[in-house]
């Protein structure tokens, strides 16, 4: 299981708008319902068995949500998260025969989580707490890529190992809204807990 801390910025239109491992609602949208979009930096802390092998992870989370006009406190949201929990970089020969030409090889250990579910939020006020539950799919994968050792970008990549399956959890946080004439913006800080079940995965240094 993993606790994820997110601090994000959300925009909304007032018209519409065992390995275990965070949107904002402005006043105009809260009272009338509508769509909102959020993107946030994310830090994740492994727990239980996963914490024995992985210290932490960093990434980004994006979400899209809709609150209903008839019941402004009730909404639905979908989240897409990307987390990286390890990188290895080394200079290696391009091949065994072209051994005087070196390229940079990067191996990254990553997690992608897609989830969706209901959300309850305080629809008005200067500070608006919210809670949400979700279910979805988590995908653990290790990928290696090679590129110019001067940082010119990668030209080949391969997935070394992957595993995925059902994920579920819940979270909550606080939104602080700022409104303009046409667009509503909020600062959002929150956390969530995701249970991924059993996964097979690689750590930094596992590929020799």
JSON list of C-alpha atoms in Angstrom, two decimals:
[
{"chain": "A", "resi": 1, "resn": "UNK", "atom": "CA", "xyz": [0.00, 0.00, 0.00]},
{"chain": "A", "resi": 2, "resn": "UNK", "atom": "CA", "xyz": [1.16, 3.48, -0.66]},
{"chain": "A", "resi": 3, "resn": "UNK", "atom": "CA", "xyz": [0.25, 6.93, 0.57]},
{"chain": "A", "resi": 4, "resn": "UNK", "atom": "CA", "xyz": [0.45, 9.59, -2.14]},
{"chain": "A", "resi": 5, "resn": "UNK", "atom": "CA", "xyz": [0.77, 13.27, -1.34]},
{"chain": "A", "resi": 6, "resn": "UNK", "atom": "CA", "xyz": [-0.22, 15.71, -4.04]},
{"chain": "A", "resi": 7, "resn": "UNK", "atom": "CA", "xyz": [-0.21, 19.45, -4.30]},
{"chain": "A", "resi": 8, "resn": "UNK", "atom": "CA", "xyz": [-1.94, 20.60, -7.43]},
{"chain": "A", "resi": 9, "resn": "UNK", "atom": "CA", "xyz": [-3.56, 23.34, -9.43]},
{"chain": "A", "resi": 10, "resn": "UNK", "atom": "CA", "xyz": [-6.98, 22.86, -10.97]},
{"chain": "A", "resi": 11, "resn": "UNK", "atom": "CA", "xyz": [-8.90, 24.79, -13.59]},
{"chain": "A", "resi": 12, "resn": "UNK", "atom": "CA", "xyz": [-12.66, 24.59, -14.02]},
{"chain": "A", "resi": 13, "resn": "UNK", "atom": "CA", "xyz": [-15.14, 26.24, -16.33]},
{"chain": "A", "resi": 14, "resn": "UNK", "atom": "CA", "xyz": [-18.23, 27.78, -14.82]},
{"chain": "A", "resi": 15, "resn": "UNK", "atom": "CA", "xyz": [-20.02, 26.64, -17.95]},
{"chain": "A", "resi": 16, "resn": "UNK", "atom": "CA", "xyz": [-18.85, 23.05, -18.13]},
{"chain": "A", "resi": 17, "resn": "UNK", "atom": "CA", "xyz": [-15.89, 21.98, -17.56]},
{"chain": "A", "resi": 18, "resn": "UNK", "atom": "CA", "xyz": [1.70, -7.43, -2.10]},
{"chain": "A", "resi": 19, "resn": "UNK", "atom": "CA", "xyz": [3.01, -4.11, -3.43]},
{"chain": "A", "resi": 20, "resn": "UNK", "atom": "CA", "xyz": [0.89, -1.29, -2.20]},
{"chain": "A", "resi": 21, "resn": "UNK", "atom": "CA", "xyz": [1.44, 1.95, -3.14]},
{"chain": "A", "resi": 22, "resn": "UNK", "atom": "CA", "xyz": [-3.91, 13.18, -5.07]},
{"chain": "A", "resi": 23, "resn": "UNK", "atom": "CA", "xyz": [-8.61, 18.49, -8.21]},
{"chain": "A", "resi": 24, "resn": "UNK", "atom": "CA", "xyz": [-10.15, 21.66, -7.26]},
{"chain": "A", "resi": 25, "resn": "UNK", "atom": "CA", "xyz": [-13.64, 22.97, -6.96]},
{"chain": "A", "resi": 26, "resn": "UNK", "atom": "CA", "xyz": [-14.33, 26.69, -7.28]},
{"chain": "A", "resi": 27, "resn": "UNK", "atom": "CA", "xyz": [-17.39, 28.44, -5.97]},
{"chain": "A", "resi": 28, "resn": "UNK", "atom": "CA", "xyz": [-19.06, 29.09, -9.31]},
{"chain": "A", "resi": 29, "resn": "UNK", "atom": "CA", "xyz": [-18.67, 25.47, -10.32]},
{"chain": "A", "resi": 30, "resn": "UNK", "atom": "CA", "xyz": [-19.62, 24.16, -6.88]},
{"chain": "A", "resi": 31, "resn": "UNK", "atom": "CA", "xyz": [-23.04, 25.76, -6.83]},
{"chain": "A", "resi": 32, "resn": "UNK", "atom": "CA", "xyz": [-23.88, 24.99, -10.46]},
{"chain": "A", "resi": 33, "resn": "UNK", "atom": "CA", "xyz": [-21.98, 21.74, -11.06]},
{"chain": "A", "resi": 34, "resn": "UNK", "atom": "CA", "xyz": [-19.65, 21.21, -14.00]},
{"chain": "A", "resi": 35, "resn": "UNK", "atom": "CA", "xyz": [-16.30, 19.82, -15.06]},
{"chain": "A", "resi": 36, "resn": "UNK", "atom": "CA", "xyz": [-12.87, 20.34, -13.54]},
{"chain": "A", "resi": 37, "resn": "UNK", "atom": "CA", "xyz": [-9.32, 19.34, -14.41]},
{"chain": "A", "resi": 38, "resn": "UNK", "atom": "CA", "xyz": [-6.33, 18.96, -12.08]},
{"chain": "A", "resi": 39, "resn": "UNK", "atom": "CA", "xyz": [-2.62, 18.28, -12.52]},
{"chain": "A", "resi": 40, "resn": "UNK", "atom": "CA", "xyz": [-0.24, 17.84, -9.58]},
{"chain": "A", "resi": 41, "resn": "UNK", "atom": "CA", "xyz": [3.22, 16.77, -8.50]},
{"chain": "A", "resi": 42, "resn": "UNK", "atom": "CA", "xyz": [3.15, 13.61, -6.43]},
{"chain": "A", "resi": 43, "resn": "UNK", "atom": "CA", "xyz": [5.27, 11.91, -3.78]},
{"chain": "A", "resi": 44, "resn": "UNK", "atom": "CA", "xyz": [4.56, 8.32, -2.76]},
{"chain": "A", "resi": 45, "resn": "UNK", "atom": "CA", "xyz": [5.73, 6.33, 0.24]},
{"chain": "A", "resi": 46, "resn": "UNK", "atom": "CA", "xyz": [5.65, 2.50, 0.04]},
{"chain": "A", "resi": 47, "resn": "UNK", "atom": "CA", "xyz": [4.39, 0.53, 3.04]},
{"chain": "A", "resi": 48, "resn": "UNK", "atom": "CA", "xyz": [4.32, -3.10, 4.18]},
{"chain": "A", "resi": 49, "resn": "UNK", "atom": "CA", "xyz": [6.16, -5.53, 1.90]},
{"chain": "A", "resi": 50, "resn": "UNK", "atom": "CA", "xyz": [6.89, -2.98, -0.81]},
{"chain": "A", "resi": 51, "resn": "UNK", "atom": "CA", "xyz": [8.74, -0.78, 1.69]},
{"chain": "A", "resi": 52, "resn": "UNK", "atom": "CA", "xyz": [11.26, -3.56, 2.25]},
{"chain": "A", "resi": 53, "resn": "UNK", "atom": "CA", "xyz": [12.56, -3.05, -1.30]},
{"chain": "A", "resi": 54, "resn": "UNK", "atom": "CA", "xyz": [11.63, 0.50, -2.36]},
{"chain": "A", "resi": 55, "resn": "UNK", "atom": "CA", "xyz": [12.19, 3.71, -0.37]},
{"chain": "A", "resi": 56, "resn": "UNK", "atom": "CA", "xyz": [9.95, 6.25, -2.17]},
{"chain": "A", "resi": 57, "resn": "UNK", "atom": "CA", "xyz": [8.65, 7.37, -5.56]},
{"chain": "A", "resi": 58, "resn": "UNK", "atom": "CA", "xyz": [8.02, 10.65, -7.36]},
{"chain": "A", "resi": 59, "resn": "UNK", "atom": "CA", "xyz": [5.75, 11.53, -10.25]},
{"chain": "A", "resi": 60, "resn": "UNK", "atom": "CA", "xyz": [2.71, 13.37, -11.52]},
{"chain": "A", "resi": 61, "resn": "UNK", "atom": "CA", "xyz": [-1.05, 12.90, -11.21]},
{"chain": "A", "resi": 62, "resn": "UNK", "atom": "CA", "xyz": [-3.83, 14.27, -13.40]},
{"chain": "A", "resi": 63, "resn": "UNK", "atom": "CA", "xyz": [-7.55, 14.00, -12.80]},
{"chain": "A", "resi": 64, "resn": "UNK", "atom": "CA", "xyz": [-10.82, 15.03, -14.38]},
{"chain": "A", "resi": 65, "resn": "UNK", "atom": "CA", "xyz": [-14.06, 15.27, -12.44]},
{"chain": "A", "resi": 66, "resn": "UNK", "atom": "CA", "xyz": [-17.69, 16.26, -12.71]},
{"chain": "A", "resi": 67, "resn": "UNK", "atom": "CA", "xyz": [-20.00, 17.49, -9.92]},
{"chain": "A", "resi": 68, "resn": "UNK", "atom": "CA", "xyz": [-23.73, 17.28, -10.44]},
{"chain": "A", "resi": 69, "resn": "UNK", "atom": "CA", "xyz": [-25.88, 20.43, -10.58]},
{"chain": "A", "resi": 70, "resn": "UNK", "atom": "CA", "xyz": [-28.70, 18.83, -8.63]},
{"chain": "A", "resi": 71, "resn": "UNK", "atom": "CA", "xyz": [-26.37, 17.64, -5.83]},
{"chain": "A", "resi": 72, "resn": "UNK", "atom": "CA", "xyz": [-23.25, 19.86, -5.90]},
{"chain": "A", "resi": 73, "resn": "UNK", "atom": "CA", "xyz": [-21.51, 17.92, -3.11]},
{"chain": "A", "resi": 74, "resn": "UNK", "atom": "CA", "xyz": [-21.60, 14.67, -5.13]},
{"chain": "A", "resi": 75, "resn": "UNK", "atom": "CA", "xyz": [-19.33, 14.04, -8.08]},
{"chain": "A", "resi": 76, "resn": "UNK", "atom": "CA", "xyz": [-17.29, 11.48, -9.97]},
{"chain": "A", "resi": 77, "resn": "UNK", "atom": "CA", "xyz": [-13.60, 11.64, -10.89]},
{"chain": "A", "resi": 78, "resn": "UNK", "atom": "CA", "xyz": [-10.98, 9.71, -12.83]},
{"chain": "A", "resi": 79, "resn": "UNK", "atom": "CA", "xyz": [-7.25, 9.82, -12.07]},
{"chain": "A", "resi": 80, "resn": "UNK", "atom": "CA", "xyz": [-4.13, 8.88, -14.02]},
{"chain": "A", "resi": 81, "resn": "UNK", "atom": "CA", "xyz": [-0.87, 8.70, -12.04]},
{"chain": "A", "resi": 82, "resn": "UNK", "atom": "CA", "xyz": [2.71, 8.07, -13.11]},
{"chain": "A", "resi": 83, "resn": "UNK", "atom": "CA", "xyz": [5.36, 7.26, -10.49]},
{"chain": "A", "resi": 84, "resn": "UNK", "atom": "CA", "xyz": [9.07, 6.54, -10.83]},
{"chain": "A", "resi": 85, "resn": "UNK", "atom": "CA", "xyz": [10.76, 4.63, -8.01]},
{"chain": "A", "resi": 86, "resn": "UNK", "atom": "CA", "xyz": [14.28, 4.18, -9.40]},
{"chain": "A", "resi": 87, "resn": "UNK", "atom": "CA", "xyz": [16.67, 5.02, -12.24]},
{"chain": "A", "resi": 88, "resn": "UNK", "atom": "CA", "xyz": [20.03, 3.68, -13.37]},
{"chain": "A", "resi": 89, "resn": "UNK", "atom": "CA", "xyz": [22.24, 5.49, -15.90]},
{"chain": "A", "resi": 90, "resn": "UNK", "atom": "CA", "xyz": [25.46, 4.25, -17.41]},
{"chain": "A", "resi": 91, "resn": "UNK", "atom": "CA", "xyz": [27.58, 4.71, -20.53]},
{"chain": "A", "resi": 92, "resn": "UNK", "atom": "CA", "xyz": [27.94, 1.49, -22.52]},
{"chain": "A", "resi": 93, "resn": "UNK", "atom": "CA", "xyz": [29.41, 0.56, -25.94]},
{"chain": "A", "resi": 94, "resn": "UNK", "atom": "CA", "xyz": [26.92, 0.70, -28.82]},
{"chain": "A", "resi": 95, "resn": "UNK", "atom": "CA", "xyz": [27.65, -2.99, -29.48]},
{"chain": "A", "resi": 96, "resn": "UNK", "atom": "CA", "xyz": [30.31, -5.60, -28.91]},
{"chain": "A", "resi": 97, "resn": "UNK", "atom": "CA", "xyz": [31.86, -4.83, -32.31]},
{"chain": "A", "resi": 98, "resn": "UNK", "atom": "CA", "xyz": [31.32, -1.03, -32.29]},
{"chain": "A", "resi": 99, "resn": "UNK", "atom": "CA", "xyz": [32.93, -0.79, -28.88]},
{"chain": "A", "resi": 100, "resn": "UNK", "atom": "CA", "xyz": [34.51, 2.66, -29.30]},
{"chain": "A", "resi": 101, "resn": "UNK", "atom": "CA", "xyz": [31.15, 4.38, -29.71]},
{"chain": "A", "resi": 102, "resn": "UNK", "atom": "CA", "xyz": [29.40, 4.91, -26.38]},
{"chain": "A", "resi": 103, "resn": "UNK", "atom": "CA", "xyz": [25.72, 5.57, -25.72]},
{"chain": "A", "resi": 104, "resn": "UNK", "atom": "CA", "xyz": [23.85, 6.39, -22.51]},
{"chain": "A", "resi": 105, "resn": "UNK", "atom": "CA", "xyz": [21.62, 3.61, -21.23]},
{"chain": "A", "resi": 106, "resn": "UNK", "atom": "CA", "xyz": [18.86, 4.50, -18.75]},
{"chain": "A", "resi": 107, "resn": "UNK", "atom": "CA", "xyz": [16.78, 1.93, -16.88]},
{"chain": "A", "resi": 108, "resn": "UNK", "atom": "CA", "xyz": [13.70, 3.24, -15.05]},
{"chain": "A", "resi": 109, "resn": "UNK", "atom": "CA", "xyz": [11.31, 1.52, -12.65]},
{"chain": "A", "resi": 110, "resn": "UNK", "atom": "CA", "xyz": [7.79, 2.91, -12.96]},
{"chain": "A", "resi": 111, "resn": "UNK", "atom": "CA", "xyz": [4.18, 2.55, -11.86]},
{"chain": "A", "resi": 112, "resn": "UNK", "atom": "CA", "xyz": [1.10, 3.76, -13.76]},
{"chain": "A", "resi": 113, "resn": "UNK", "atom": "CA", "xyz": [-2.28, 3.79, -11.99]},
{"chain": "A", "resi": 114, "resn": "UNK", "atom": "CA", "xyz": [-5.63, 4.51, -13.67]},
{"chain": "A", "resi": 115, "resn": "UNK", "atom": "CA", "xyz": [-8.62, 4.78, -11.34]},
{"chain": "A", "resi": 116, "resn": "UNK", "atom": "CA", "xyz": [-12.15, 6.18, -11.12]},
{"chain": "A", "resi": 117, "resn": "UNK", "atom": "CA", "xyz": [-14.86, 6.54, -8.49]},
{"chain": "A", "resi": 118, "resn": "UNK", "atom": "CA", "xyz": [-17.21, 8.84, -6.54]},
{"chain": "A", "resi": 119, "resn": "UNK", "atom": "CA", "xyz": [-16.23, 12.02, -4.69]},
{"chain": "A", "resi": 120, "resn": "UNK", "atom": "CA", "xyz": [-17.92, 13.97, -1.90]},
{"chain": "A", "resi": 121, "resn": "UNK", "atom": "CA", "xyz": [-16.85, 17.60, -1.42]},
{"chain": "A", "resi": 122, "resn": "UNK", "atom": "CA", "xyz": [-17.95, 20.65, 0.55]},
{"chain": "A", "resi": 123, "resn": "UNK", "atom": "CA", "xyz": [-19.39, 22.77, -2.29]},
{"chain": "A", "resi": 124, "resn": "UNK", "atom": "CA", "xyz": [-18.77, 26.27, -0.87]},
{"chain": "A", "resi": 125, "resn": "UNK", "atom": "CA", "xyz": [-16.56, 28.21, 1.51]},
{"chain": "A", "resi": 126, "resn": "UNK", "atom": "CA", "xyz": [-12.95, 29.41, 1.66]},
{"chain": "A", "resi": 127, "resn": "UNK", "atom": "CA", "xyz": [-11.64, 25.90, 2.45]},
{"chain": "A", "resi": 128, "resn": "UNK", "atom": "CA", "xyz": [-13.40, 22.84, 0.99]},
{"chain": "A", "resi": 129, "resn": "UNK", "atom": "CA", "xyz": [-12.60, 19.36, 2.26]},
{"chain": "A", "resi": 130, "resn": "UNK", "atom": "CA", "xyz": [-13.27, 16.36, 0.03]},
{"chain": "A", "resi": 131, "resn": "UNK", "atom": "CA", "xyz": [-13.05, 12.56, 0.17]},
{"chain": "A", "resi": 132, "resn": "UNK", "atom": "CA", "xyz": [-13.14, 10.04, -2.65]},
{"chain": "A", "resi": 133, "resn": "UNK", "atom": "CA", "xyz": [-13.00, 6.31, -3.27]},
{"chain": "A", "resi": 134, "resn": "UNK", "atom": "CA", "xyz": [-11.72, 4.60, -6.40]},
{"chain": "A", "resi": 135, "resn": "UNK", "atom": "CA", "xyz": [-10.98, 1.37, -8.20]},
{"chain": "A", "resi": 136, "resn": "UNK", "atom": "CA", "xyz": [-8.91, 0.73, -11.29]},
{"chain": "A", "resi": 137, "resn": "UNK", "atom": "CA", "xyz": [-5.73, -0.80, -12.67]},
{"chain": "A", "resi": 138, "resn": "UNK", "atom": "CA", "xyz": [-2.07, -0.46, -11.66]},
{"chain": "A", "resi": 139, "resn": "UNK", "atom": "CA", "xyz": [0.82, -1.37, -13.96]},
{"chain": "A", "resi": 140, "resn": "UNK", "atom": "CA", "xyz": [4.39, -1.89, -12.72]},
{"chain": "A", "resi": 141, "resn": "UNK", "atom": "CA", "xyz": [7.08, -1.88, -15.41]},
{"chain": "A", "resi": 142, "resn": "UNK", "atom": "CA", "xyz": [10.83, -1.56, -15.85]},
{"chain": "A", "resi": 143, "resn": "UNK", "atom": "CA", "xyz": [12.04, -0.02, -19.12]},
{"chain": "A", "resi": 144, "resn": "UNK", "atom": "CA", "xyz": [15.52, 0.50, -20.59]},
{"chain": "A", "resi": 145, "resn": "UNK", "atom": "CA", "xyz": [16.36, 3.03, -23.31]},
{"chain": "A", "resi": 146, "resn": "UNK", "atom": "CA", "xyz": [19.57, 4.11, -25.06]},
{"chain": "A", "resi": 147, "resn": "UNK", "atom": "CA", "xyz": [20.45, 7.47, -26.53]},
{"chain": "A", "resi": 148, "resn": "UNK", "atom": "CA", "xyz": [23.17, 9.99, -27.27]},
{"chain": "A", "resi": 149, "resn": "UNK", "atom": "CA", "xyz": [25.48, 10.29, -24.28]},
{"chain": "A", "resi": 150, "resn": "UNK", "atom": "CA", "xyz": [25.35, 14.10, -24.76]},
{"chain": "A", "resi": 151, "resn": "UNK", "atom": "CA", "xyz": [21.64, 14.10, -23.88]},
{"chain": "A", "resi": 152, "resn": "UNK", "atom": "CA", "xyz": [20.31, 14.10, -27.45]},
{"chain": "A", "resi": 153, "resn": "UNK", "atom": "CA", "xyz": [17.35, 11.83, -26.70]},
{"chain": "A", "resi": 154, "resn": "UNK", "atom": "CA", "xyz": [16.73, 8.09, -26.92]},
{"chain": "A", "resi": 155, "resn": "UNK", "atom": "CA", "xyz": [16.61, 6.09, -30.16]},
{"chain": "A", "resi": 156, "resn": "UNK", "atom": "CA", "xyz": [15.68, 2.65, -28.83]},
{"chain": "A", "resi": 157, "resn": "UNK", "atom": "CA", "xyz": [13.87, 1.25, -25.81]},
{"chain": "A", "resi": 158, "resn": "UNK", "atom": "CA", "xyz": [12.59, -2.03, -24.44]},
{"chain": "A", "resi": 159, "resn": "UNK", "atom": "CA", "xyz": [10.37, -3.13, -21.55]},
{"chain": "A", "resi": 160, "resn": "UNK", "atom": "CA", "xyz": [12.41, -5.48, -19.41]},
{"chain": "A", "resi": 161, "resn": "UNK", "atom": "CA", "xyz": [9.65, -6.62, -17.04]},
{"chain": "A", "resi": 162, "resn": "UNK", "atom": "CA", "xyz": [6.04, -5.77, -16.24]},
{"chain": "A", "resi": 163, "resn": "UNK", "atom": "CA", "xyz": [3.08, -6.83, -14.12]},
{"chain": "A", "resi": 164, "resn": "UNK", "atom": "CA", "xyz": [-0.37, -5.34, -13.51]},
{"chain": "A", "resi": 165, "resn": "UNK", "atom": "CA", "xyz": [-3.77, -5.89, -12.00]},
{"chain": "A", "resi": 166, "resn": "UNK", "atom": "CA", "xyz": [-6.66, -4.56, -9.95]},
{"chain": "A", "resi": 167, "resn": "UNK", "atom": "CA", "xyz": [-6.09, -1.60, -7.60]},
{"chain": "A", "resi": 168, "resn": "UNK", "atom": "CA", "xyz": [-8.43, 0.19, -5.18]},
{"chain": "A", "resi": 169, "resn": "UNK", "atom": "CA", "xyz": [-8.31, 2.71, -2.37]},
{"chain": "A", "resi": 170, "resn": "UNK", "atom": "CA", "xyz": [-9.46, 6.08, -1.11]},
{"chain": "A", "resi": 171, "resn": "UNK", "atom": "CA", "xyz": [-8.25, 9.55, -0.28]},
{"chain": "A", "resi": 172, "resn": "UNK", "atom": "CA", "xyz": [-9.09, 13.07, 0.73]},
{"chain": "A", "resi": 173, "resn": "UNK", "atom": "CA", "xyz": [-7.80, 16.60, 0.95]},
{"chain": "A", "resi": 174, "resn": "UNK", "atom": "CA", "xyz": [-8.53, 20.32, 1.01]},
{"chain": "A", "resi": 175, "resn": "UNK", "atom": "CA", "xyz": [-9.19, 22.80, -1.79]},
{"chain": "A", "resi": 176, "resn": "UNK", "atom": "CA", "xyz": [-8.71, 26.55, -1.52]},
{"chain": "A", "resi": 177, "resn": "UNK", "atom": "CA", "xyz": [-10.56, 28.31, -4.37]},
{"chain": "A", "resi": 178, "resn": "UNK", "atom": "CA", "xyz": [-9.63, 31.47, -6.26]},
{"chain": "A", "resi": 179, "resn": "UNK", "atom": "CA", "xyz": [-12.13, 32.77, -8.80]},
{"chain": "A", "resi": 180, "resn": "UNK", "atom": "CA", "xyz": [-11.93, 35.15, -11.74]},
{"chain": "A", "resi": 181, "resn": "UNK", "atom": "CA", "xyz": [-14.66, 36.42, -14.05]},
{"chain": "A", "resi": 182, "resn": "UNK", "atom": "CA", "xyz": [-14.45, 33.49, -16.46]},
{"chain": "A", "resi": 183, "resn": "UNK", "atom": "CA", "xyz": [-12.28, 30.79, -14.91]},
{"chain": "A", "resi": 184, "resn": "UNK", "atom": "CA", "xyz": [-12.17, 29.22, -11.46]},
{"chain": "A", "resi": 185, "resn": "UNK", "atom": "CA", "xyz": [-8.86, 28.05, -10.01]},
{"chain": "A", "resi": 186, "resn": "UNK", "atom": "CA", "xyz": [-8.08, 26.20, -6.80]},
{"chain": "A", "resi": 187, "resn": "UNK", "atom": "CA", "xyz": [-5.05, 25.02, -4.88]},
{"chain": "A", "resi": 188, "resn": "UNK", "atom": "CA", "xyz": [-5.44, 21.39, -3.85]},
{"chain": "A", "resi": 189, "resn": "UNK", "atom": "CA", "xyz": [-3.46, 19.43, -1.26]},
{"chain": "A", "resi": 190, "resn": "UNK", "atom": "CA", "xyz": [-4.36, 15.87, -0.42]},
{"chain": "A", "resi": 191, "resn": "UNK", "atom": "CA", "xyz": [-3.34, 12.26, 0.09]},
{"chain": "A", "resi": 192, "resn": "UNK", "atom": "CA", "xyz": [-4.57, 8.86, -0.92]},
{"chain": "A", "resi": 193, "resn": "UNK", "atom": "CA", "xyz": [-3.92, 5.21, -0.15]},
{"chain": "A", "resi": 194, "resn": "UNK", "atom": "CA", "xyz": [-3.80, 2.64, -2.97]},
{"chain": "A", "resi": 195, "resn": "UNK", "atom": "CA", "xyz": [-3.87, -1.12, -2.44]},
{"chain": "A", "resi": 196, "resn": "UNK", "atom": "CA", "xyz": [-2.39, -2.93, -5.43]},
{"chain": "A", "resi": 197, "resn": "UNK", "atom": "CA", "xyz": [-2.40, -6.49, -4.16]},
{"chain": "A", "resi": 198, "resn": "UNK", "atom": "CA", "xyz": [0.53, -8.78, -5.07]},
{"chain": "A", "resi": 199, "resn": "UNK", "atom": "CA", "xyz": [2.90, -7.62, -7.83]},
{"chain": "A", "resi": 200, "resn": "UNK", "atom": "CA", "xyz": [6.16, -8.84, -9.31]},
{"chain": "A", "resi": 201, "resn": "UNK", "atom": "CA", "xyz": [8.57, -5.99, -10.01]},
{"chain": "A", "resi": 202, "resn": "UNK", "atom": "CA", "xyz": [12.23, -5.09, -10.44]},
{"chain": "A", "resi": 203, "resn": "UNK", "atom": "CA", "xyz": [14.25, -2.68, -8.31]},
{"chain": "A", "resi": 204, "resn": "UNK", "atom": "CA", "xyz": [17.24, -0.52, -9.21]},
{"chain": "A", "resi": 205, "resn": "UNK", "atom": "CA", "xyz": [20.20, -2.85, -9.64]},
{"chain": "A", "resi": 206, "resn": "UNK", "atom": "CA", "xyz": [18.16, -6.00, -10.30]},
{"chain": "A", "resi": 207, "resn": "UNK", "atom": "CA", "xyz": [19.22, -6.21, -13.98]},
{"chain": "A", "resi": 208, "resn": "UNK", "atom": "CA", "xyz": [22.83, -7.34, -14.34]}
]
